[in-house]
Coordinates of N, CA and C in Angstrom, one line a residue:
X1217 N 0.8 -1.2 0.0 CA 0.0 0.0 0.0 C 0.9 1.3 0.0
X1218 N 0.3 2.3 -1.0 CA 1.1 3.4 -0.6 C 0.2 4.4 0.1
X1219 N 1.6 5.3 0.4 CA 0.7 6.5 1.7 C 1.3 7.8 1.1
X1220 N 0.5 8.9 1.3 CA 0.8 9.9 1.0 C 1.2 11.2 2.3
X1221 N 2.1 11.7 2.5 CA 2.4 12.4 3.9 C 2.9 13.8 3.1
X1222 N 2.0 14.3 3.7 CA 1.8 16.0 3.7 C 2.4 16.9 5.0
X1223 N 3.6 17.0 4.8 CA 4.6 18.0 5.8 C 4.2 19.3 5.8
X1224 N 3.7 20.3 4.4 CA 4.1 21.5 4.5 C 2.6 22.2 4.9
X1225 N 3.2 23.0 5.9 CA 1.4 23.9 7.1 C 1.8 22.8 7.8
X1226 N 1.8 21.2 8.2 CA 1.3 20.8 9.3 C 1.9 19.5 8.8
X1227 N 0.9 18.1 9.2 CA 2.0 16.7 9.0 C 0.3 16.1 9.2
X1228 N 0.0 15.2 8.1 CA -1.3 14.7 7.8 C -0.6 13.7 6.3
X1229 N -1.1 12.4 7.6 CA -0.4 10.8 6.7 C -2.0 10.3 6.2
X1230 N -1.8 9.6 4.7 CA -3.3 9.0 4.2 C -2.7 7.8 3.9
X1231 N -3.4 6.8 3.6 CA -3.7 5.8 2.9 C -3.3 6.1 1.8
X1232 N -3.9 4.7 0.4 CA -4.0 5.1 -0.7 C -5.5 5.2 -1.1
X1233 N -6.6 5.3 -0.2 CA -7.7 5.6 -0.2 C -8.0 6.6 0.6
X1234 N -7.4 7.6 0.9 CA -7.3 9.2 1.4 C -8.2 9.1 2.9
X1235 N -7.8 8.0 3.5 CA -8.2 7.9 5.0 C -6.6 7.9 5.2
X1236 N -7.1 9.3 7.0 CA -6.3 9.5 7.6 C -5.5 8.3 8.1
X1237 N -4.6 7.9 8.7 CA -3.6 6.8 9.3 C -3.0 7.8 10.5
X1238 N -3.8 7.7 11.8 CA -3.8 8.1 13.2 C -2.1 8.1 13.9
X1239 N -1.6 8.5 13.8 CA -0.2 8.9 15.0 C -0.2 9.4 16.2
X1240 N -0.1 9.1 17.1 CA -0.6 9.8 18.3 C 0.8 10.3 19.0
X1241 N 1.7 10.1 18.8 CA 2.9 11.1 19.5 C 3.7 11.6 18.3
X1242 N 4.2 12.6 19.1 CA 4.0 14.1 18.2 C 5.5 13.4 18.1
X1243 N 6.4 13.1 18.7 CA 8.0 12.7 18.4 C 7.8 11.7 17.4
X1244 N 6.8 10.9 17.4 CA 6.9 9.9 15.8 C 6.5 10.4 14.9
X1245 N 5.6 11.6 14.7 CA 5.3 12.0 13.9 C 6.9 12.9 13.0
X1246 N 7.4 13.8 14.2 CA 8.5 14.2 13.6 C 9.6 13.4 13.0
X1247 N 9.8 12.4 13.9 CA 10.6 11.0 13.5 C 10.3 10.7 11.6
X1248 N 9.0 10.3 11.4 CA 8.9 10.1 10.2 C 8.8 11.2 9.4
X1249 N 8.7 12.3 9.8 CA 8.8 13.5 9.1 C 10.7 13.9 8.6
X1250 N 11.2 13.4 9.3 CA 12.2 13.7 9.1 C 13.0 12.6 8.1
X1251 N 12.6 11.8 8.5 CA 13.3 10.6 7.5 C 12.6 10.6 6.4
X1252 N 11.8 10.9 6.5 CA 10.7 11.1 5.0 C 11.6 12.3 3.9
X1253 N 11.9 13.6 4.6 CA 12.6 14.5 3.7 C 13.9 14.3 3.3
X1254 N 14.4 13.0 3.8 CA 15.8 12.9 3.3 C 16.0 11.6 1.9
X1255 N 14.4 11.9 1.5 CA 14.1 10.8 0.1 C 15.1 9.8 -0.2
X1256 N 14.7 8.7 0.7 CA 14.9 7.8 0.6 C 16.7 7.2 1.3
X1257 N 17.6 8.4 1.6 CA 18.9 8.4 2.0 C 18.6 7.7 3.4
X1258 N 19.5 6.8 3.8 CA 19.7 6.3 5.1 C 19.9 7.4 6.2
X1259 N 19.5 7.1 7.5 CA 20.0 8.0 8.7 C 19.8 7.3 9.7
X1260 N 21.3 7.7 9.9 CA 22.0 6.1 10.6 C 21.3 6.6 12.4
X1261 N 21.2 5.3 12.8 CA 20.4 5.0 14.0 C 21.2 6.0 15.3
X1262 N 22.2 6.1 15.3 CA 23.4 7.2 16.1 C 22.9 8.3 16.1
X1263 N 22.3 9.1 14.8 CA 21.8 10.0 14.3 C 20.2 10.5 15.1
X1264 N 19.4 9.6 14.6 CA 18.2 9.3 15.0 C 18.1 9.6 16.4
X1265 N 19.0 9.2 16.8 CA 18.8 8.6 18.6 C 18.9 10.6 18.9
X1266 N 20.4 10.9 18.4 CA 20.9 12.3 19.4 C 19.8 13.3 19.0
X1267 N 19.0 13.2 17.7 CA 18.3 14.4 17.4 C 16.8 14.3 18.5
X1268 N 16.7 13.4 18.3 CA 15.1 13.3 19.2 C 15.8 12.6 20.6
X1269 N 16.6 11.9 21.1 CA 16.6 11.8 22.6 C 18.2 11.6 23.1
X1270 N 18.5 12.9 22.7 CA 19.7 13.8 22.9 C 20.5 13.5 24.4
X1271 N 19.1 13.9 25.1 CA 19.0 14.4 26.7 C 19.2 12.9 27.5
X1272 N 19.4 11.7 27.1 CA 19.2 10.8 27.4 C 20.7 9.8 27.4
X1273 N 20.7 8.7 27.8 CA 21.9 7.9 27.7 C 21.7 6.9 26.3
X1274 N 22.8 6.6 25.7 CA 23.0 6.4 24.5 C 22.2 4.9 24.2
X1275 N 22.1 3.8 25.4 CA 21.5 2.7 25.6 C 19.4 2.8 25.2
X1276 N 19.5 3.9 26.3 CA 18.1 4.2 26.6 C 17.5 4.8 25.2
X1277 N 18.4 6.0 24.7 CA 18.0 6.4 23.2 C 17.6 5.4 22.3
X1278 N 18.5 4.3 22.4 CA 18.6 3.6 21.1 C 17.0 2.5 21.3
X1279 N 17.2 2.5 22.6 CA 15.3 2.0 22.9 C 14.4 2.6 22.8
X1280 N 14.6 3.9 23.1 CA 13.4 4.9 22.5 C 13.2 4.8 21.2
X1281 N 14.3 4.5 20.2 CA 14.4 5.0 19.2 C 13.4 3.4 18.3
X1282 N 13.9 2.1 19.2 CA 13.3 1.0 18.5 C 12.0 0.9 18.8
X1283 N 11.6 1.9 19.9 CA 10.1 2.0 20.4 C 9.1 2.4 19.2
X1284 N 9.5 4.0 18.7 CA 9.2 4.8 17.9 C 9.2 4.0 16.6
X1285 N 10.1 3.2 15.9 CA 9.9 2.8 15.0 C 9.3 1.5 14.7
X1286 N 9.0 0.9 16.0 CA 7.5 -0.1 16.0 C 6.5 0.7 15.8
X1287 N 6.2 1.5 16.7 CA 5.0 2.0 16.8 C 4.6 2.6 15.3
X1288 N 5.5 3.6 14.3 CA 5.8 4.1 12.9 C 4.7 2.6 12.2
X1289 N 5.5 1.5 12.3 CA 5.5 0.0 11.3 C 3.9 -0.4 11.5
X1290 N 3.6 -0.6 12.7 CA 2.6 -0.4 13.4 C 1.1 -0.1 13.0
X1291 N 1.3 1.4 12.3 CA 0.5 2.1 12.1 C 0.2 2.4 10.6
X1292 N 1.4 2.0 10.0 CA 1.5 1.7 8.6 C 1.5 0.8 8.2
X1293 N 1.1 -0.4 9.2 CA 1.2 -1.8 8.7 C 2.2 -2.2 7.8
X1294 N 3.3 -2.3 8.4 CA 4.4 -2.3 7.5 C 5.2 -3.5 8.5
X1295 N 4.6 -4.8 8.6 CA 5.7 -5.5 9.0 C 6.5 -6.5 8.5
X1296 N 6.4 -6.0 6.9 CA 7.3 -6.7 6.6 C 8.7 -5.9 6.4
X1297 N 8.3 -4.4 6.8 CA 9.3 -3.4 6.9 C 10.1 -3.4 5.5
X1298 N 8.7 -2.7 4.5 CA 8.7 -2.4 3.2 C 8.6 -0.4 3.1
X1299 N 8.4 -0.5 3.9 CA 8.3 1.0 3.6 C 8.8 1.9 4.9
X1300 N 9.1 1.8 5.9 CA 10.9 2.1 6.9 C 11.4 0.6 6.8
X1301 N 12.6 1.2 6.2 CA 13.3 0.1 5.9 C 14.8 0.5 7.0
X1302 N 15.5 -0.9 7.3 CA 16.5 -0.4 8.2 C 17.7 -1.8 7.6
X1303 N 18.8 -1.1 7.7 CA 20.1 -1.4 7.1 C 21.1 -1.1 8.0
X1304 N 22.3 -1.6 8.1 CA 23.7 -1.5 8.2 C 23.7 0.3 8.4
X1305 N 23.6 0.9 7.5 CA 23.4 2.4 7.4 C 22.5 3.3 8.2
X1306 N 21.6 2.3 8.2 CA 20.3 3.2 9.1 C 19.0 2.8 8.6
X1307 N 18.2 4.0 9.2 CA 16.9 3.9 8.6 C 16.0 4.8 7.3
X1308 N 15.5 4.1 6.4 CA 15.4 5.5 5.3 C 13.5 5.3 5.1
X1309 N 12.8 5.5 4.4 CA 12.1 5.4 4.0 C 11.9 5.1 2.7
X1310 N 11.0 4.3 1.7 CA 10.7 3.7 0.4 C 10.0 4.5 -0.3
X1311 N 10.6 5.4 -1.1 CA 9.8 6.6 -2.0 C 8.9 5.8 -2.6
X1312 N 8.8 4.8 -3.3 CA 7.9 3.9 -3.4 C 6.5 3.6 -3.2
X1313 N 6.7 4.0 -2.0 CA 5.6 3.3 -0.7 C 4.9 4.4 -0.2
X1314 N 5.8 5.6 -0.2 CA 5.3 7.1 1.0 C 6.0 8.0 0.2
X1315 N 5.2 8.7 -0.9 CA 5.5 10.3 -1.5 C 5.2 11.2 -0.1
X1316 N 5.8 12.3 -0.4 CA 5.6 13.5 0.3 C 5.3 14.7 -0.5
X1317 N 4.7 16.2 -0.1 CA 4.3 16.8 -0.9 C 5.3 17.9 -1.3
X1318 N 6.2 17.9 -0.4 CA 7.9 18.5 0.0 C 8.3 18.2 -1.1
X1319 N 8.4 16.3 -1.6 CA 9.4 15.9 -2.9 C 8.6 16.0 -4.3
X1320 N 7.3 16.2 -4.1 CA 6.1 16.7 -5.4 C 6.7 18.2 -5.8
X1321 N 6.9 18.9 -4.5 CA 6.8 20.5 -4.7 C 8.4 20.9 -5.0
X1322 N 9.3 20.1 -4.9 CA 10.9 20.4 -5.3 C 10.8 19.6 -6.7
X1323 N 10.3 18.5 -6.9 CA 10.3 18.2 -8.5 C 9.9 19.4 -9.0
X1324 N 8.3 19.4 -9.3 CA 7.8 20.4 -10.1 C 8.2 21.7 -10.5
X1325 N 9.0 22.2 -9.2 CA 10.1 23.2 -9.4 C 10.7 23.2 -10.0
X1326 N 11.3 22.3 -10.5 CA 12.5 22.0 -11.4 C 11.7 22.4 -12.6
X1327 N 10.3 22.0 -13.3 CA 10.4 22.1 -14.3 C 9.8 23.0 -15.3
X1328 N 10.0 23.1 -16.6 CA 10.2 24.5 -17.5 C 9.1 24.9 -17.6
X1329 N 7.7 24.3 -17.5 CA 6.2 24.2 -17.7 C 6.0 25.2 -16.4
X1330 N 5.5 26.5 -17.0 CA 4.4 27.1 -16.1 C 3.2 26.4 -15.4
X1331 N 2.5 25.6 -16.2 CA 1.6 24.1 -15.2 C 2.2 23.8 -14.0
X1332 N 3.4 22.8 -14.6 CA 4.1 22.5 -12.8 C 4.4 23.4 -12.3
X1333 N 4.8 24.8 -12.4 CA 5.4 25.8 -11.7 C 4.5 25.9 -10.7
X1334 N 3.1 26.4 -11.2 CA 2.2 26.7 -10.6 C 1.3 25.5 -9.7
X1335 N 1.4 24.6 -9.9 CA 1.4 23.3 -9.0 C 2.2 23.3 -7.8
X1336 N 3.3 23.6 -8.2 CA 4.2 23.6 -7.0 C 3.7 24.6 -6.2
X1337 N 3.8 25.7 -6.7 CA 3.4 27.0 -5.6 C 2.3 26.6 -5.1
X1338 N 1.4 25.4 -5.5 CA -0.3 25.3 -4.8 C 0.2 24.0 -3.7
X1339 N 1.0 23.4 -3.8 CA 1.6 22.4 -3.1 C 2.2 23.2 -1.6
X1340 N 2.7 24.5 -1.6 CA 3.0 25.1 0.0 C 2.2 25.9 0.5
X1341 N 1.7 25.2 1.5 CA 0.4 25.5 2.5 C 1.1 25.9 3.8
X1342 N 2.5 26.2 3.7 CA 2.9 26.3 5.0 C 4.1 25.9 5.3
X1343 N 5.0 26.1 6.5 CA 6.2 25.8 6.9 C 6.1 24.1 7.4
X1344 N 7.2 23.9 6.8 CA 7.2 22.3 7.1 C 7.1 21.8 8.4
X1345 N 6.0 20.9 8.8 CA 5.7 20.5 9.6 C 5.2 21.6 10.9
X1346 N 4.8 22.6 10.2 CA 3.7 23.4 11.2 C 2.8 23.4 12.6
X1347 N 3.4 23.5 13.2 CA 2.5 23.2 14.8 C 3.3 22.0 15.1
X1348 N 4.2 21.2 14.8 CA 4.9 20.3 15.5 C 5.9 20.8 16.5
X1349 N 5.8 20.6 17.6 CA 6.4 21.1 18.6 C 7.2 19.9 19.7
X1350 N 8.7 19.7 19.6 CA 8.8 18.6 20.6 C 10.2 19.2 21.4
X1351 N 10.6 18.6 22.4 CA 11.4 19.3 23.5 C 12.5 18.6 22.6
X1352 N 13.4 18.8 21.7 CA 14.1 17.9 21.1 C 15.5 19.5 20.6
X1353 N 16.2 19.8 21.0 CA 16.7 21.1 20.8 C 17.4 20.8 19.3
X1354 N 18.2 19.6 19.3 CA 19.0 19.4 17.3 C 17.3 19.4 16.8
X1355 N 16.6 18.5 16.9 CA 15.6 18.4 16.1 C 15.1 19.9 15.3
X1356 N 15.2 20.7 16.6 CA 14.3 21.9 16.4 C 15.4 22.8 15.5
X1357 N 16.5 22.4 15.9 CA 17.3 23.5 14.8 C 17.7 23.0 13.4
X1358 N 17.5 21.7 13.0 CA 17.3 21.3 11.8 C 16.1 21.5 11.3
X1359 N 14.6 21.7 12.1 CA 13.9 22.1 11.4 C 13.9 23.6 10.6
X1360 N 13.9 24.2 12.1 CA 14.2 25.9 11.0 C 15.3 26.4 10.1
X1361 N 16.3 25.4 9.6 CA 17.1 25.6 8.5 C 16.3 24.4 7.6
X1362 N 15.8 23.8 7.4 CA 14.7 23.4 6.5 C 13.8 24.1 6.1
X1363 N 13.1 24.7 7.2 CA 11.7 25.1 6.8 C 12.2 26.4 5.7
X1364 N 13.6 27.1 6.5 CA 13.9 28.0 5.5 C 14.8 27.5 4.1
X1365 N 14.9 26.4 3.5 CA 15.5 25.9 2.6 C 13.9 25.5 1.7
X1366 N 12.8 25.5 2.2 CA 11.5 25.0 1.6 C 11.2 26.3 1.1
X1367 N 11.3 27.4 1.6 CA 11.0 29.0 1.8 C 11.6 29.4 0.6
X1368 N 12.9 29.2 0.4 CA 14.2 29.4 -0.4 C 13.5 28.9 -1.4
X1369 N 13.1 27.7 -1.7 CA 12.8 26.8 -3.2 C 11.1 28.0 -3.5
X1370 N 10.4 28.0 -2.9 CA 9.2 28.5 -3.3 C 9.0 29.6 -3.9
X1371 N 10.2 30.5 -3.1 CA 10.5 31.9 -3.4 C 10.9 32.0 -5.2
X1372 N 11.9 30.8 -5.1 CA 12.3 30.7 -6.3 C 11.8 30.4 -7.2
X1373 N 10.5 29.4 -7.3 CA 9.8 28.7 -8.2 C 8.6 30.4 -8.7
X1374 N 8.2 31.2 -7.6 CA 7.7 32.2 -7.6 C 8.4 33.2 -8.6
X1375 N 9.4 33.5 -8.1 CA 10.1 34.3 -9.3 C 10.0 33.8 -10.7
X1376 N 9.9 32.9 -11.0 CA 10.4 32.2 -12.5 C 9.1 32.4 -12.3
X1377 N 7.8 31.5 -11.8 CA 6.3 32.4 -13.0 C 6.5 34.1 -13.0
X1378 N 7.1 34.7 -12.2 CA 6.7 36.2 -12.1 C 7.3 36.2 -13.4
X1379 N 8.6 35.7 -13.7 CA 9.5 35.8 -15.4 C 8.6 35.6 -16.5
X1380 N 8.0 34.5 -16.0 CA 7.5 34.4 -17.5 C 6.1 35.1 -17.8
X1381 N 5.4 35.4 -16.7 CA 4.1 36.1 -16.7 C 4.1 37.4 -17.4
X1382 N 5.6 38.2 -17.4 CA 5.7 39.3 -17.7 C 5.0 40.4 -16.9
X1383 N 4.4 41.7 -17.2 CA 3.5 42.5 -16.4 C 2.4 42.6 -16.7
X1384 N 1.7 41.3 -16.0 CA 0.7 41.0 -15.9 C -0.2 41.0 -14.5
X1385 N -1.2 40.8 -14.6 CA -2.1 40.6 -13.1 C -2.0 39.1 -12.1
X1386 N -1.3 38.4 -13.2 CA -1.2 36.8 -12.8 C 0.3 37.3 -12.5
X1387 N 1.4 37.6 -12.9 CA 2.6 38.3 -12.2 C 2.4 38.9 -10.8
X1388 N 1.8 39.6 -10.8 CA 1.3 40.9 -9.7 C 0.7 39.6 -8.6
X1389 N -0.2 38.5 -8.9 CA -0.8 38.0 -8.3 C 0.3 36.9 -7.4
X1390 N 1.2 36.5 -8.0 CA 3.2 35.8 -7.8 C 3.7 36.7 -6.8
X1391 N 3.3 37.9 -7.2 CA 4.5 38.6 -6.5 C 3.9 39.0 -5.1
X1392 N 2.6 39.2 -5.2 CA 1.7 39.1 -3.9 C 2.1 38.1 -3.0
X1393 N 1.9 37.0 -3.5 CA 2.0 35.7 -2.7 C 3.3 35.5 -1.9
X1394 N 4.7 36.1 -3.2 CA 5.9 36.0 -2.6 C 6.1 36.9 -1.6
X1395 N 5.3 38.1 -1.2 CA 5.5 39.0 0.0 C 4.7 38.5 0.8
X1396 N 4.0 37.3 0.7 CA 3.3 36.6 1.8 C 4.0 35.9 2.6
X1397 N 4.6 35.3 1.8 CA 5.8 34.5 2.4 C 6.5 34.4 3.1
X1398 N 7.4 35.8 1.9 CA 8.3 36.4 3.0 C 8.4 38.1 2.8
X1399 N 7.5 38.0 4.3 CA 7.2 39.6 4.4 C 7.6 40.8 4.8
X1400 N 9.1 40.5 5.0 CA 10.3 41.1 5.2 C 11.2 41.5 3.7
X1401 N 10.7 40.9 2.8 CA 11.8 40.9 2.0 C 11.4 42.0 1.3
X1402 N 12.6 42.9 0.7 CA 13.0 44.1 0.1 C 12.3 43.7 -1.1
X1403 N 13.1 42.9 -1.9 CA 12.8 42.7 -3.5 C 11.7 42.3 -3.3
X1404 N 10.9 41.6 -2.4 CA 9.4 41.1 -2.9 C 8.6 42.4 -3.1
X1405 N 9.0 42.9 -2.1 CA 8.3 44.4 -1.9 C 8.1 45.2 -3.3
X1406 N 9.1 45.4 -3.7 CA 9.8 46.5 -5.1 C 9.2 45.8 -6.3
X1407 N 9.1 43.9 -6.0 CA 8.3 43.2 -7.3 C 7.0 43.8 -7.3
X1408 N 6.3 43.5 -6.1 CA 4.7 43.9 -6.0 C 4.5 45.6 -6.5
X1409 N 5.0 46.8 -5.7 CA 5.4 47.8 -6.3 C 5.1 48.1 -7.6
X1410 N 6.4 47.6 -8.0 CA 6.8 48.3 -9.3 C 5.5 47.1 -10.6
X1411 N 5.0 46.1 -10.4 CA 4.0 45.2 -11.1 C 2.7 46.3 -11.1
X1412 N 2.4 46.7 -9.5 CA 1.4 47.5 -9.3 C 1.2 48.8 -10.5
X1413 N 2.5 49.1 -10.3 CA 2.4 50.8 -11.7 C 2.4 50.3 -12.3
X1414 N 2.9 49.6 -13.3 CA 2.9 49.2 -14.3 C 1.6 48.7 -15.0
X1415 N 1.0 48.3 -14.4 CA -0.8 47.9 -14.4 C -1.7 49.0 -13.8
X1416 N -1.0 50.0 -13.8 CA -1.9 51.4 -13.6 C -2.3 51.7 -12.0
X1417 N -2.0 50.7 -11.3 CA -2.2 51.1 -9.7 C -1.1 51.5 -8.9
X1418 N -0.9 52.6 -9.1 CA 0.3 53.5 -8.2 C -0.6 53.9 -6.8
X1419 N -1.6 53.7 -6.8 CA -2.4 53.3 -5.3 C -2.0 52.5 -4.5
X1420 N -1.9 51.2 -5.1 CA -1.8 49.8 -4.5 C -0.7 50.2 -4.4
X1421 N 0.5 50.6 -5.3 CA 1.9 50.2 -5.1 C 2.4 51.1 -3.7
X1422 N 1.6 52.5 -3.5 CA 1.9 53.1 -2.5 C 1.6 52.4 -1.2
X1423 N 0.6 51.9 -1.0 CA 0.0 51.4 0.1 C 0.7 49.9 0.3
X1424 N 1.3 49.5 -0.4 CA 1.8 48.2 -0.5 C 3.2 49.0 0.7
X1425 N 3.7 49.7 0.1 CA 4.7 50.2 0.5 C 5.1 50.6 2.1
X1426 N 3.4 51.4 2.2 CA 3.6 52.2 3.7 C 3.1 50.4 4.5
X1427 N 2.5 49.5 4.0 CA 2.2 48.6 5.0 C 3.5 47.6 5.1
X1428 N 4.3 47.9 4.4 CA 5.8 47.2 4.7 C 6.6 48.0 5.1
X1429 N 6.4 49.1 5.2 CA 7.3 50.5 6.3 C 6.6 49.8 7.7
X1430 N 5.2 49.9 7.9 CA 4.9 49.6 9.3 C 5.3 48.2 9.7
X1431 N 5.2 47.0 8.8 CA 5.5 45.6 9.4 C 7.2 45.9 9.8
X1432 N 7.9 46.4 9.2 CA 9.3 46.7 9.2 C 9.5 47.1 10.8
X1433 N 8.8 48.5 10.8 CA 9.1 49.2 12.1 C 8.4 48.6 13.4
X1434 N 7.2 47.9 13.2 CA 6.9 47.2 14.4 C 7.3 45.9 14.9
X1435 N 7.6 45.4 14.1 CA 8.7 43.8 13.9 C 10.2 44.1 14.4
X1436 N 10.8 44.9 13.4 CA 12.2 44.7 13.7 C 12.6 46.5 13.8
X1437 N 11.9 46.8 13.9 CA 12.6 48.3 14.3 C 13.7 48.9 13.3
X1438 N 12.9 48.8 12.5 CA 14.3 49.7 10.9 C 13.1 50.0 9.9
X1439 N 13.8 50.5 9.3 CA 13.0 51.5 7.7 C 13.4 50.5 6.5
X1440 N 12.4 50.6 5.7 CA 12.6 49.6 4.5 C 13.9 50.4 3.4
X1441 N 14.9 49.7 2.9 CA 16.0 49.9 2.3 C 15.9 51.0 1.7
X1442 N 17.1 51.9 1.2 CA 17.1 52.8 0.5 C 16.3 52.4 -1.0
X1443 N 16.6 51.4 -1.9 CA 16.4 51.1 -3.5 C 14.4 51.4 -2.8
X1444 N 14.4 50.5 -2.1 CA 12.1 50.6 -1.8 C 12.1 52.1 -1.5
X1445 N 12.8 52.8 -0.5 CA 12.3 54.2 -0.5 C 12.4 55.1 -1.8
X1446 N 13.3 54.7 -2.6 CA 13.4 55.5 -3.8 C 12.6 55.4 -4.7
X1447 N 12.1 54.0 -4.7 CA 11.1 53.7 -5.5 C 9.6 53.7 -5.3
X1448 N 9.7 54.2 -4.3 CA 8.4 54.8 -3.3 C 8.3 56.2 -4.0
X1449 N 9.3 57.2 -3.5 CA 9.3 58.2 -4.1 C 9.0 58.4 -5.3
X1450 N 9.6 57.6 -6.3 CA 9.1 57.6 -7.7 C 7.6 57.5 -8.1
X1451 N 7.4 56.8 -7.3 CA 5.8 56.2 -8.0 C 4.8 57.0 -7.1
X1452 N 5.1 58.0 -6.1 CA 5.0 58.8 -5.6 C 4.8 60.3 -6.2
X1453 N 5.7 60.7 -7.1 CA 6.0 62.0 -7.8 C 5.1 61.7 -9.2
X1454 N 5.8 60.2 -9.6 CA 5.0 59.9 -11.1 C 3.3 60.3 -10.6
X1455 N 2.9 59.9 -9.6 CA 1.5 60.2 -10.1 C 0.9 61.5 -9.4
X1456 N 1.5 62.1 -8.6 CA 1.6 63.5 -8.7 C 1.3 64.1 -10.2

């Protein structure tokens, strides 16, 4: 049987008849979340043990760790241990067996079709594995250099429709999404902006502007870059 596991906003495992498959501790959930993103590479049991039970003695981890991956087999009905598979190397997962929407949304990226482009971008609902919370401190810091390496890919996939859209409203609508994102960022800002004039709304592009001056100043306490203020100005004077 294959299963489908959806990391990005949150972590929601199905069947191949789109019934949920129940996990009840939040550390196995992360457990398979994390072996899941390393498509199909081994991660050796040494590994496993220090990210999720760090805090513990190396004996006791490695029982925690055979605990968790009964209970994973368990649940997936996996005992013939077809789909976590464990080796000499470690433990990986059977892309085979369990797609993720992480390895749907990094393919499609890759390719030259505006279709997949746009697939992809409908594939991130969210930072990987959202709301997963466990007292695991490596765990937690390999998540947030992921979640920002998922951020990174999306950003990117975003830019290339905004390329090929040209200045358009479906552009404008890319570049929206990319200051959704990431609502800090300068250039997202200047895309939305400068898309806005260009399509006749130097309204929007103004007000785009003052509400990323305010997220700026109440967040992090700074003024949006010189290039956004100038180009503020600009579109400022122009419709003056």
């Amino acid at each position: 049987e294959a299963y489908d596991l959806r990391l990005l906003g949150g972590f929601d495992l199905r069947n191949s008849q789109g019934l949920g498959v129940p996990i009840t501790s939040t550390k196995a959930k992360a457990l398979l979340g994390y072996v899941a993103v390393q498509k199909g590479e081994p991660v050796p049991r040494s590994t496993l043990a220090g990210l999720f039970w760090g805090d513990r003695e190396e004996e006791q981890a490695q029982g925690s760790l055979r605990q968790t991956l009964s209970a994973l087999r368990k649940a997936l009905g996996d005992d013939q241990k077809m789909i976590l598979t464990t080796s000499s190397e470690g433990v990986s997962i059977n892309p085979a067996c369990l797609g993720t929407d992480l390895g749907q949304m990094i393919t499609l990226g890759q390719s030259g079709t505006r279709d997949d482009l746009e697939t992809s971008v409908s594939l991130y609902n969210g930072p990987l594995m959202d709301g997963l919370q466990i007292d695991a401190g490596a765990f937690e810091d390999w998540l947030r250099l992921e979640r920002r390496r998922c951020q990174d890919v999306i950003c990117a996939t975003l830019h290339r429709l905004i390329g090929l859209a040209g200045e358009t409203e479906p552009a404008l609508s890319h570049a929206r999404h990319l200051l959704e994102i990431d609502p800090f960022g300068e250039d997202a800002c200047r895309m939305v902006m400068r898309l806005a004039q260009a399509l006749g709304r130097s309204n929007d592009a103004i007000l785009t502007y003052l509400e990323h001056q305010r997220l700026l100043n109440e967040e992090l306490d700074v003024e949006p870059d010189k290039l956004t203020r100038q180009l503020y100005e600009e579109i400022l004077s122009g419709r003056g």
